[in-house]
XYZ file of N, CA and C in Angstrom:
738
model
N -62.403 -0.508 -48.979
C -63.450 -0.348 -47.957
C -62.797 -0.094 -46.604
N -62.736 1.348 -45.715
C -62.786 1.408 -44.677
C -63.054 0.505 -43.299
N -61.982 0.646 -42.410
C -62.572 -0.711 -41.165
C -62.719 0.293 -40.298
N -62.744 2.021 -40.164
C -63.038 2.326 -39.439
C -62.010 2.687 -38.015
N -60.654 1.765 -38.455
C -59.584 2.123 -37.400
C -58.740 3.089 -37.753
N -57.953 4.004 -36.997
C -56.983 5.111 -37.438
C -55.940 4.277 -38.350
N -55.407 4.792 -39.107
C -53.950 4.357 -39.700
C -52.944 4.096 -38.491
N -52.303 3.288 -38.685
C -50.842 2.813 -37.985
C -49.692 3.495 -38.040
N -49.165 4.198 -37.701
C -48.240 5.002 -37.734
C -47.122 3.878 -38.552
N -46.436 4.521 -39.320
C -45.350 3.566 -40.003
C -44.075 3.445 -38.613
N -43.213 2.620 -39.114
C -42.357 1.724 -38.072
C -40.928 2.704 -38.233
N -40.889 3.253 -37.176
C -39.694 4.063 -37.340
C -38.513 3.755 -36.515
N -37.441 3.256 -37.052
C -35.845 2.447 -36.449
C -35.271 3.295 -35.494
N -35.270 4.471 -36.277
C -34.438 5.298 -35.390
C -35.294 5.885 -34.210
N -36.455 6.093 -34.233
C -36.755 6.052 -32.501
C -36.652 5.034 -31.866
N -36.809 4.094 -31.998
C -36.759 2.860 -31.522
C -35.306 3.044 -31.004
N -34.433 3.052 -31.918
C -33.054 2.884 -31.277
C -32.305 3.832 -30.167
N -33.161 5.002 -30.366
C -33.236 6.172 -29.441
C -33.547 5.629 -28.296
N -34.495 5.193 -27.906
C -35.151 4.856 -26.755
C -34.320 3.670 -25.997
N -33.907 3.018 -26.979
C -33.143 1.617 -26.315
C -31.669 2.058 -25.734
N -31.061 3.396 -26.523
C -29.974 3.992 -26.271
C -30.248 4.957 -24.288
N -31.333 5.267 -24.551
C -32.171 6.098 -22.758
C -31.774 4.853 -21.993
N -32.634 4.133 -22.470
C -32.908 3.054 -21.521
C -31.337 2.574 -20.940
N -30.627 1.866 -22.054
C -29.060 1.341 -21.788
C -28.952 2.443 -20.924
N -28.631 3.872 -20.942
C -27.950 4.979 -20.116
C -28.778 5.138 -19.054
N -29.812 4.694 -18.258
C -29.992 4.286 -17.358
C -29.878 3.349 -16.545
N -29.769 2.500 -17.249
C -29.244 1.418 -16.503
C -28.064 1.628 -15.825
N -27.272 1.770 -16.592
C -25.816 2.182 -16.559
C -25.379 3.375 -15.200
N -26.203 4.539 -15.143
C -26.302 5.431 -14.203
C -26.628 4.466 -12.780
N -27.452 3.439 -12.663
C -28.070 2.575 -11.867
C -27.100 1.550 -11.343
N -26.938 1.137 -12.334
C -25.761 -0.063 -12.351
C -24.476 0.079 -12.904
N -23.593 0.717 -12.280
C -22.244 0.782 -12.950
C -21.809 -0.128 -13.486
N -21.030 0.038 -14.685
C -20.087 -0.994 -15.293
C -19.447 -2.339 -13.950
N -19.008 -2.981 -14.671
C -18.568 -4.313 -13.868
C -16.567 -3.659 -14.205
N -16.514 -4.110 -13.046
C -14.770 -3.497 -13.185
C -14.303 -4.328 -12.629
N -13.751 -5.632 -13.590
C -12.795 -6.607 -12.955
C -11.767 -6.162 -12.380
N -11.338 -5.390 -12.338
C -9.626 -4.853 -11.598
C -9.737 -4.240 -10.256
N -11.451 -3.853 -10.013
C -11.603 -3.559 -8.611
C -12.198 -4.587 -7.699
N -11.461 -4.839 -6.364
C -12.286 -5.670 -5.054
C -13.446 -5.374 -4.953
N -13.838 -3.979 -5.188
C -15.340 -3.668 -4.533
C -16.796 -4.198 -5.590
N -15.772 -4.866 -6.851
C -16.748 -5.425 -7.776
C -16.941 -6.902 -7.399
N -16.632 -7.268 -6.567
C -16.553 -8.685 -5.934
C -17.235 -9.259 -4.688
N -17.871 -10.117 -4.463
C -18.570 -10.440 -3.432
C -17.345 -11.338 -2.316
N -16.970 -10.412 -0.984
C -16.215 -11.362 -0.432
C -16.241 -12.303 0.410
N -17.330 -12.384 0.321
C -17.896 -14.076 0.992
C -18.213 -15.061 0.410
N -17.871 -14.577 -1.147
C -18.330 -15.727 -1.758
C -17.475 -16.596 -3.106
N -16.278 -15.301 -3.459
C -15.318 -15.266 -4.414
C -14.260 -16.322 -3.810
N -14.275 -17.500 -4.992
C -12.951 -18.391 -4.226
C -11.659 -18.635 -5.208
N -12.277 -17.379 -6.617
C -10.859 -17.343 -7.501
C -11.215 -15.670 -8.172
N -9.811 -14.936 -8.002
C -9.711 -14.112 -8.605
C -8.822 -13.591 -9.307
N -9.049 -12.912 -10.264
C -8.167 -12.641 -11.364
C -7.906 -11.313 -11.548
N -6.955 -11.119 -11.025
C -6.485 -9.482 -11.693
C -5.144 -9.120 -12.280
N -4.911 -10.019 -13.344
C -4.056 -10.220 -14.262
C -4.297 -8.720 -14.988
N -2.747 -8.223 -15.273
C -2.462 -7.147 -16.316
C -3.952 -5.977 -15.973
N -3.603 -5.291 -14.667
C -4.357 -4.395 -13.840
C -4.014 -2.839 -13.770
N -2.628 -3.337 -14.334
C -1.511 -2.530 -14.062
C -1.710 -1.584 -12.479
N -1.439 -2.667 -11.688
C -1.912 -2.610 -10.377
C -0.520 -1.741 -9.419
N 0.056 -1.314 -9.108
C 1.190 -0.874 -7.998
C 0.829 -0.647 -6.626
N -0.663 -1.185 -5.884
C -1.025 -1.718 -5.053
C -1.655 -2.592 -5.019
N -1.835 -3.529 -4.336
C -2.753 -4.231 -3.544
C -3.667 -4.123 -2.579
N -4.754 -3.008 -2.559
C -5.813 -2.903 -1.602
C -5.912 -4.293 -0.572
N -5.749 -3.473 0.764
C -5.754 -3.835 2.140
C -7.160 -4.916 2.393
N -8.042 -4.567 1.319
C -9.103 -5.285 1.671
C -9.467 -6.290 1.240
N -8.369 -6.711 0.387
C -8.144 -8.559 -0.024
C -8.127 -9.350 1.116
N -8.482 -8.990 2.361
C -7.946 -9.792 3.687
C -9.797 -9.835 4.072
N -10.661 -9.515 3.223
C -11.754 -9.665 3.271
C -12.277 -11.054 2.853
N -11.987 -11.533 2.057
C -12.209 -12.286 0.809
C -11.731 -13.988 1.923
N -12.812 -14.113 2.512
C -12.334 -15.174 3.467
C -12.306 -16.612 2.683
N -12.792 -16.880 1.547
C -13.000 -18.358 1.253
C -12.398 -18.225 -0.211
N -10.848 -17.589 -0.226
C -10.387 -17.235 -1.652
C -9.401 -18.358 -1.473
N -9.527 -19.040 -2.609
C -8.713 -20.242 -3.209
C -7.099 -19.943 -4.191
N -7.739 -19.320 -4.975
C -6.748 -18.865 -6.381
C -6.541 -17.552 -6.083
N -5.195 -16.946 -6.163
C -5.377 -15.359 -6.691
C -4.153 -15.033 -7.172
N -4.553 -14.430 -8.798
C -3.404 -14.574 -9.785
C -3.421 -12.711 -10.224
N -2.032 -12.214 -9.568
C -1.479 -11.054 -9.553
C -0.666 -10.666 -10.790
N -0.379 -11.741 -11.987
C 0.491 -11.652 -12.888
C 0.515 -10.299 -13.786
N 1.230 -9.701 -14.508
C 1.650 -9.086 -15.024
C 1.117 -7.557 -14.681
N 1.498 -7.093 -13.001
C 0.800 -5.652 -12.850
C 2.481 -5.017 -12.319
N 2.048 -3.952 -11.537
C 3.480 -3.624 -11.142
C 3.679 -3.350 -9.808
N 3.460 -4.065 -9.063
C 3.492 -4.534 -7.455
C 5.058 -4.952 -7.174
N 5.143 -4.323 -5.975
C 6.456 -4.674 -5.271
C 6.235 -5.179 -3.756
N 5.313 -5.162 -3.231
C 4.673 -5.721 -1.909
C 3.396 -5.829 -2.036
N 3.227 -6.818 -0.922
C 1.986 -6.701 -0.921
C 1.693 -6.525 0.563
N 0.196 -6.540 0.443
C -0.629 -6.059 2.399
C -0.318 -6.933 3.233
N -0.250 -6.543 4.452
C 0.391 -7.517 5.603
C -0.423 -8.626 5.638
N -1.680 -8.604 5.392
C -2.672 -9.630 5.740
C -3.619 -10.092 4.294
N -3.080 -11.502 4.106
C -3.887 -11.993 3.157
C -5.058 -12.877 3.255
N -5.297 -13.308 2.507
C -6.289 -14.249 2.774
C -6.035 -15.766 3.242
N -5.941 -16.579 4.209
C -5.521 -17.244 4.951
C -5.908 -18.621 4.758
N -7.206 -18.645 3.483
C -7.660 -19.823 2.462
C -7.050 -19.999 1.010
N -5.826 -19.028 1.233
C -5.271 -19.502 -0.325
C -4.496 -20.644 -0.118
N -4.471 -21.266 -1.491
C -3.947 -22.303 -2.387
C -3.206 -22.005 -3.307
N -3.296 -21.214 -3.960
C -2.658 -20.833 -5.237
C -2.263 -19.377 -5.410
N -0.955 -18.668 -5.303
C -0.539 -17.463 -5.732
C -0.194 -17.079 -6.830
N -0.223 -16.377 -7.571
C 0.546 -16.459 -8.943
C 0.958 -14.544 -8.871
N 2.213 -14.101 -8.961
C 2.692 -13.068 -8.602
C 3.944 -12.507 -10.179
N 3.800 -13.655 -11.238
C 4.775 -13.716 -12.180
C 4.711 -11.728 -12.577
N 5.810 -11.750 -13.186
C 6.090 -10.698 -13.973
C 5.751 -9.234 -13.268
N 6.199 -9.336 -11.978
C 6.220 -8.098 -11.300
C 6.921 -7.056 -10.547
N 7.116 -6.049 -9.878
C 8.964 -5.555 -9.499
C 8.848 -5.832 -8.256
N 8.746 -7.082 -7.443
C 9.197 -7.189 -6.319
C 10.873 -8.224 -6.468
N 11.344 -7.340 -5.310
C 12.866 -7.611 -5.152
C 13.019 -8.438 -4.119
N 12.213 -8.862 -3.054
C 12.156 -9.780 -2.240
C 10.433 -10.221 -2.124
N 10.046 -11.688 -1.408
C 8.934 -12.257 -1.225
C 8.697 -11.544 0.053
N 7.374 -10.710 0.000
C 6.581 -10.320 1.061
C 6.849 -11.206 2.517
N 6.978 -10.594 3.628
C 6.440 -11.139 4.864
C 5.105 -11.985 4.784
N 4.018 -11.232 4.147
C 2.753 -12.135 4.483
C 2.667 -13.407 3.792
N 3.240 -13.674 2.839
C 3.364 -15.551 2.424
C 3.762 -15.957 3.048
N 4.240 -16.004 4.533
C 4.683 -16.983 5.309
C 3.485 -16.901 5.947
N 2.791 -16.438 6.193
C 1.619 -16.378 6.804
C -0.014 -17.697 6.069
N 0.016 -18.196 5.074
C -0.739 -18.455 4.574
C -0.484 -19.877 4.776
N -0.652 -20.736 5.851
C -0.691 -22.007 6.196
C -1.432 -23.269 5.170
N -2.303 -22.887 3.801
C -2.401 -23.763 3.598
C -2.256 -23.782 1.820
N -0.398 -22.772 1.788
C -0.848 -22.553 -0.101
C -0.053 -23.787 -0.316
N -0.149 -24.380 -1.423
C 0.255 -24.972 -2.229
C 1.089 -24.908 -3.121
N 0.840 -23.442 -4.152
C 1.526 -22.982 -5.510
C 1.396 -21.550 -5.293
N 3.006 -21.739 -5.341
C 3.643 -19.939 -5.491
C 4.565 -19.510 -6.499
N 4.256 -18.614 -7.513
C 4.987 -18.020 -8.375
C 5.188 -16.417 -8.462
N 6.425 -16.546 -8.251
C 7.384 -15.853 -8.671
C 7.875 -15.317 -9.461
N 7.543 -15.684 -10.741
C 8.509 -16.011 -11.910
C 8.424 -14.551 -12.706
N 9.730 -14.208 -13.245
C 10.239 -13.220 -13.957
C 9.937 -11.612 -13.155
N 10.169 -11.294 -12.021
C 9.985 -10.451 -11.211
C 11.314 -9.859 -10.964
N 11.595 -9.021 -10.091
C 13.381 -8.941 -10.039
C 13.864 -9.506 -8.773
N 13.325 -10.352 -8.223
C 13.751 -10.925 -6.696
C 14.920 -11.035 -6.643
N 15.602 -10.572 -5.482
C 16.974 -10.859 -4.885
C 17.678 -11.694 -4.453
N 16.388 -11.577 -3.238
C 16.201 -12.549 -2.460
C 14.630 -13.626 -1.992
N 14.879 -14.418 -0.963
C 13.988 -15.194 -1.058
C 12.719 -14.158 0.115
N 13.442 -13.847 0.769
C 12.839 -13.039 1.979
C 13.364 -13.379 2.869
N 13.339 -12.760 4.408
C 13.682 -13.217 5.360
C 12.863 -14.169 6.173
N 11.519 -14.119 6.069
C 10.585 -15.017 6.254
C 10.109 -16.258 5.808
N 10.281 -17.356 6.479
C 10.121 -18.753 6.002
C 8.991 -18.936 5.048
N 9.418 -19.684 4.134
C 8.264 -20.017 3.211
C 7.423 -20.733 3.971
N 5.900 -21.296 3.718
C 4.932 -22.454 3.948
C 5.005 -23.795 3.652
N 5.571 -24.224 4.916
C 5.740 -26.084 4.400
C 5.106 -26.420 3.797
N 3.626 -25.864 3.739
C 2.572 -26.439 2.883
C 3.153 -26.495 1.032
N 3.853 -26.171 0.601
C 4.100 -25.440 -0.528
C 4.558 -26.841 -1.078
N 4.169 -27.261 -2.840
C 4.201 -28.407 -3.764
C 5.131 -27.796 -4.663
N 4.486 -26.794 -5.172
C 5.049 -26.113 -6.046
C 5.876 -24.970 -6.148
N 7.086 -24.179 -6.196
C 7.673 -23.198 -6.345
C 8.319 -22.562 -7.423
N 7.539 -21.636 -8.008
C 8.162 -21.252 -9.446
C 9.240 -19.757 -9.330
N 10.296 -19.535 -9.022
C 11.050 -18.472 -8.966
C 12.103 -18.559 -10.430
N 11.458 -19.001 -11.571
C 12.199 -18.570 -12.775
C 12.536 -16.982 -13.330
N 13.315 -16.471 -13.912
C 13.485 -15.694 -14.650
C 13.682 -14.339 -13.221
N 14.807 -14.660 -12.394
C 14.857 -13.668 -11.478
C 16.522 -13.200 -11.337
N 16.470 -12.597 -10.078
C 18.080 -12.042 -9.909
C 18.774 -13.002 -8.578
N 18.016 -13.821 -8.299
C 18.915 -14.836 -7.371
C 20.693 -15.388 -7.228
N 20.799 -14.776 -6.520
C 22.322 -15.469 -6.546
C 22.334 -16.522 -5.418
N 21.890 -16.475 -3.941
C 21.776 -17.548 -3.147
C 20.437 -17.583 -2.607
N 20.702 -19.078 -1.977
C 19.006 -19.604 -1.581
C 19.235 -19.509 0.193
N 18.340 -19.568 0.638
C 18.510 -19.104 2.137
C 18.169 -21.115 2.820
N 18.868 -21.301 3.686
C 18.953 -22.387 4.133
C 17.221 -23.085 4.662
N 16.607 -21.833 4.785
C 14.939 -22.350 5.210
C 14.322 -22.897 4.063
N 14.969 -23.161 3.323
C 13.921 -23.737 2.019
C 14.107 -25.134 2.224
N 15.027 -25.682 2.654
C 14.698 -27.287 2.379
C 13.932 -27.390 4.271
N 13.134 -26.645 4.303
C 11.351 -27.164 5.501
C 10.963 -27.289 4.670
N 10.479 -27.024 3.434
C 9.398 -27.638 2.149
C 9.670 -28.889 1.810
N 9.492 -29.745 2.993
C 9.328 -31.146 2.611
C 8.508 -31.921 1.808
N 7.321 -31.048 1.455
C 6.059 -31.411 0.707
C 6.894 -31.092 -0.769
N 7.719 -30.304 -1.129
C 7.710 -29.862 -2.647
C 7.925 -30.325 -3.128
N 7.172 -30.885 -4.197
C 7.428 -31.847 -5.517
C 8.401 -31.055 -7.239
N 7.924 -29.924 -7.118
C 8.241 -29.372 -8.536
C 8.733 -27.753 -7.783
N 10.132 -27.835 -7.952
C 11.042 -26.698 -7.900
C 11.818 -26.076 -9.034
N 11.301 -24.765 -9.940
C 11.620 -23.379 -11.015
C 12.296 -22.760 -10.443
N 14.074 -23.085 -10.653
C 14.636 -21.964 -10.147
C 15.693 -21.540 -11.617
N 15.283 -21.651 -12.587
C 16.032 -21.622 -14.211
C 16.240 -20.072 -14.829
N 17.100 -19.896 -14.911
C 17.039 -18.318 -15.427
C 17.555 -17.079 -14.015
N 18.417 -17.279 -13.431
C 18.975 -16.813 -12.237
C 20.658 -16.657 -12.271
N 20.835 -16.472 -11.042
C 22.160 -16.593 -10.823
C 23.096 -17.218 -9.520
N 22.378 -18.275 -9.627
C 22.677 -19.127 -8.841
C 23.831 -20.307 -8.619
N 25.522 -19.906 -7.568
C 26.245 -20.464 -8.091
C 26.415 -22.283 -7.057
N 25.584 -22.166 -6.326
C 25.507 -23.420 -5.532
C 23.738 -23.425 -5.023
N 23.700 -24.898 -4.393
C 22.151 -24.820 -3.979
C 22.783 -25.034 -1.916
N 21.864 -24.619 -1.345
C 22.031 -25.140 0.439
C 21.663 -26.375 0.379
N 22.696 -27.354 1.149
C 23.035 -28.498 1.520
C 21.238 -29.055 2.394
N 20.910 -27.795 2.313
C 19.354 -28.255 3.403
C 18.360 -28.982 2.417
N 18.122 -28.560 0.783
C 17.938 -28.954 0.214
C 17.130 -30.408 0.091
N 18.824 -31.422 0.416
C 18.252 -32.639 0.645
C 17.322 -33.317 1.156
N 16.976 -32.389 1.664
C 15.228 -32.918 2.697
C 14.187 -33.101 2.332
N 14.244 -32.510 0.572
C 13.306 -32.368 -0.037
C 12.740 -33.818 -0.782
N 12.440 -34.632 -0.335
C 12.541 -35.820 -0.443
C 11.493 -36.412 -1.406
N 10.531 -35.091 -1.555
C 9.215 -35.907 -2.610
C 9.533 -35.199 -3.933
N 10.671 -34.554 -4.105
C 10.644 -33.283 -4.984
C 10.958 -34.211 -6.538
N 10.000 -33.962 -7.379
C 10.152 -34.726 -8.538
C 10.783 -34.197 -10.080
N 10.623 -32.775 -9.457
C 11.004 -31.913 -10.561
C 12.266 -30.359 -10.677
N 12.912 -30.165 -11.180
C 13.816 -29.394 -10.390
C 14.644 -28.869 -11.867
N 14.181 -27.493 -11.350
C 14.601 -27.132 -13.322
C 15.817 -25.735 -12.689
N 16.985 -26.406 -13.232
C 18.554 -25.169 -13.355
C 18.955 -24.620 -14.059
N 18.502 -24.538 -14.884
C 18.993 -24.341 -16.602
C 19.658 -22.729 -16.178
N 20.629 -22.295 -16.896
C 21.278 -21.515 -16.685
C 21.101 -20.448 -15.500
N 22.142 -20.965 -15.031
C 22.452 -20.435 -13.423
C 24.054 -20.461 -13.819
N 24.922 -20.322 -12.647
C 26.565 -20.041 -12.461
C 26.851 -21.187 -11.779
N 26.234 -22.918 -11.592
C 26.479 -23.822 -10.944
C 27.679 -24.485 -11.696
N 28.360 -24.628 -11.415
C 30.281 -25.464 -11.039
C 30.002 -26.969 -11.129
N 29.220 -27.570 -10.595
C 29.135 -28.829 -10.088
C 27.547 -28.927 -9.381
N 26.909 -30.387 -9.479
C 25.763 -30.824 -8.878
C 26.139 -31.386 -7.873
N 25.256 -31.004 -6.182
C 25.991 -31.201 -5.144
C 25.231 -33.007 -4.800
N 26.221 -33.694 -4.370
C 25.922 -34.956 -4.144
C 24.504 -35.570 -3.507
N 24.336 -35.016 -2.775
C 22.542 -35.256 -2.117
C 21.729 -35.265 -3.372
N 21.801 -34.499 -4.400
C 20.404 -34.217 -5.560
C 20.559 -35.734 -6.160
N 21.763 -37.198 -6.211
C 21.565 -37.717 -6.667
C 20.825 -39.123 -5.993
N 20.784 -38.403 -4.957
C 19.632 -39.516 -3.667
C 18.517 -39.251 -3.601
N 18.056 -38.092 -4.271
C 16.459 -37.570 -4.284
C 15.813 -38.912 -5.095
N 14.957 -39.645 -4.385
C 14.159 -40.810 -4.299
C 13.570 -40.631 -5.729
N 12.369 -39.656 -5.725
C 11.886 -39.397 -6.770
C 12.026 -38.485 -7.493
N 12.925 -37.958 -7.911
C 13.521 -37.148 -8.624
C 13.741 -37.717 -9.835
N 12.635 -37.135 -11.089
C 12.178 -37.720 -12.490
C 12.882 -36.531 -13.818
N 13.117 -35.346 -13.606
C 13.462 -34.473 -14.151
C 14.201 -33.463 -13.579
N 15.294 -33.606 -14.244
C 16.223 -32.178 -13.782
C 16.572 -31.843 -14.950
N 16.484 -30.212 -15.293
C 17.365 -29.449 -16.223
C 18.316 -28.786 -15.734
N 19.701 -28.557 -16.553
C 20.449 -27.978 -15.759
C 21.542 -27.258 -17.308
N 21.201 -27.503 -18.146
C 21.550 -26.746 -19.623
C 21.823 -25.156 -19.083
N 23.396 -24.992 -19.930
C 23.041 -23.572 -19.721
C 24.170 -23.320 -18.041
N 24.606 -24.531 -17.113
C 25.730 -24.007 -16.311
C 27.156 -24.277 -16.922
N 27.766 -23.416 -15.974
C 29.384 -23.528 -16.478
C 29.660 -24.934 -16.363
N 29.144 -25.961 -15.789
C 29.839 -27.402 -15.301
C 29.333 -28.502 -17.291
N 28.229 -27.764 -17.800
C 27.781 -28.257 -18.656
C 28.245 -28.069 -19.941
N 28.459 -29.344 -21.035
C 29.550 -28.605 -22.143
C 28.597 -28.096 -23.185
N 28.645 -27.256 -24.370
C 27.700 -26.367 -25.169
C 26.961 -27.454 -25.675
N 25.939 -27.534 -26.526
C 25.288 -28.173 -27.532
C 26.271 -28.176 -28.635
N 26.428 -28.760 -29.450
C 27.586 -28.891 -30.554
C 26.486 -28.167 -31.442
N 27.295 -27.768 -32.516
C 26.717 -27.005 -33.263
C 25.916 -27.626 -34.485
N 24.378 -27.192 -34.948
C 23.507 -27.623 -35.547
C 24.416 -28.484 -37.204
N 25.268 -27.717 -37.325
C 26.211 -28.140 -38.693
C 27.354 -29.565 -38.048
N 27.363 -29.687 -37.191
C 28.373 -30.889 -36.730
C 27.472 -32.090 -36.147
N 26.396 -31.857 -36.310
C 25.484 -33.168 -35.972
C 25.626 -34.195 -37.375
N 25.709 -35.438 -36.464
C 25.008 -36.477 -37.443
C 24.112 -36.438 -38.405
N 23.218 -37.029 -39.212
C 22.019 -36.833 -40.154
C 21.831 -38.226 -39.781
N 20.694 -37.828 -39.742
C 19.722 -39.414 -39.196
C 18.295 -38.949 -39.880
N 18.488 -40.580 -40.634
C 17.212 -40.898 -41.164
C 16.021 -40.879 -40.530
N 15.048 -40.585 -41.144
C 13.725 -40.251 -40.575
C 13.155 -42.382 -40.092
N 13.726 -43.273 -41.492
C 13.256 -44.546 -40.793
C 14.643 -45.084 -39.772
N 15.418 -44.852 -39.951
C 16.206 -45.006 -38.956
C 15.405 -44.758 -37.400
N 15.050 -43.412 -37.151
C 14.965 -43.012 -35.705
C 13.599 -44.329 -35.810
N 12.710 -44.009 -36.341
C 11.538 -44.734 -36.375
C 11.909 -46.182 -35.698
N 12.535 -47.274 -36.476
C 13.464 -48.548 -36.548
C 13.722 -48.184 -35.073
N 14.781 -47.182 -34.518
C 15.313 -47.473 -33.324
C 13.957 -46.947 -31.751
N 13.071 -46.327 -32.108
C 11.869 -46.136 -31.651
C 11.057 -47.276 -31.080
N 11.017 -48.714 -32.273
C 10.163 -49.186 -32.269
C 11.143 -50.502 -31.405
N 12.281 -50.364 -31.797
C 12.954 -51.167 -30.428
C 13.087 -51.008 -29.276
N 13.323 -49.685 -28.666
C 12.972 -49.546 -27.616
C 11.843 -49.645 -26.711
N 10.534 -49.464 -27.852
C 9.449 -49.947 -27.001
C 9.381 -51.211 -26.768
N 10.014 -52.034 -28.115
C 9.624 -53.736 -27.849
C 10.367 -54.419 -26.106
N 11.770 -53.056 -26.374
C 12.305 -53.765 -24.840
C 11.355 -53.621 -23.746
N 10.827 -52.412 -23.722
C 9.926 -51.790 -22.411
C 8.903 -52.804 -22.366
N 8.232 -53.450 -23.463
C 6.933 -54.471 -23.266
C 7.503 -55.942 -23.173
N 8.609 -56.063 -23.757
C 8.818 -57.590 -23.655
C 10.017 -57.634 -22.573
């Protein structure tokens, strides 16, 4: 029995998907893609961490000096050798690892209130001619071409944790010693002779590596070790804690 209404057209996918395909490509014409690797995709009054990791960047647009309330900004693995005279003057945190600069920019001395600066695995030479930021806790310059440190580094009286491992470094500056909160301090193969007498007055000084200089004798070889029991170490484990508690 007839109700009198037209038939329903049957349900067809592929227009449907047609239409949703228009639609997406308008949008798109409207709203460009989001492009993390560009500044101009960023709000700079309001961005206080940015990331432009593996950008494969060989500048740094001038207009990062926009970005007034930027906290974090992690440059790692692009191919930058300087950067713009003027940074952002609210950083805290640099991260610059794995890039071809041969000396530290002029403008990090400029940034009065960073904290953490890395360096690490870049081809640095040198430190720069420009004083680092007393403000600075942290300094990571691992995996570089360092042979000497410039006497302005021990003003980082604040630095707790100093990466200078993987270099070529055959003494440290006597200025050093000033570094008085510095808790951490990694040498591991460098060209150091001898540890200079001040590093053994560093107050809080909890970790040093230094594996890997000429002053240090090899690891003996995996075949000339002892064999030690698995309850053995255990046994001598569980004495040492009893000393620490009792």
């Amino acid at each position: 029995m007839g109700t009198g209404r037209p038939a329903r057209p049957p349900y067809n996918l592929n227009h449907l998907v047609a239409c949703m395909l228009v639609v997406t490509f308008v949008v798109w014409l409207v709203h460009p893609a989001f492009d993390r690797c560009s500044l101009d995709s960023y709000d700079a009054s309001t961005v206080t961490e940015l990331d432009l990791k593996n950008c494969k960047l060989t500048v740094l647009p001038a207009s990062i000096s926009r970005f007034g309330v930027l906290r974090k900004l992690d440059l790692g693995n692009n191919r930058l050798s300087t950067l713009p005279a003027v940074l952002p003057s609210t950083l805290l945190t640099l991260f610059c690892l794995n890039n071809n600069f041969e000396t530290i920019p002029p403008a990090i001395a400029e940034l009065p209130h960073l904290r953490m600066l890395s360096f690490k695995s870049c081809r640095l030479r040198d430190v720069g001619v420009a004083p680092l930021p007393p403000s600075l806790v942290w300094l990571i310059l691992t995996d570089n071409e360092l042979v000497t440190l410039p006497d302005s580094l021990g003003r980082l009286t604040r630095m707790r944790k100093l990466m200078l491992a993987n270099n070529h470094l055959a003494s440290l500056p006597s200025s050093l010693a000033a570094m008085r909160e510095l808790e951490l301090l990694r040498l591991a193969n460098n060209q150091l002779k001898e540890l200079p007498a001040w590093l053994y007055e560093l107050p809080r000084l909890t970790w040093l590596a230094i594996a890997g200089n000429p002053f240090v004798a090899p690891a003996p070889a995996r075949a000339e070790l002892p064999s030690v029991r698995f309850g053995e170490l255990m046994a001598a484990a569980s004495r040492t804690l009893a000393d620490c508690l009792f």
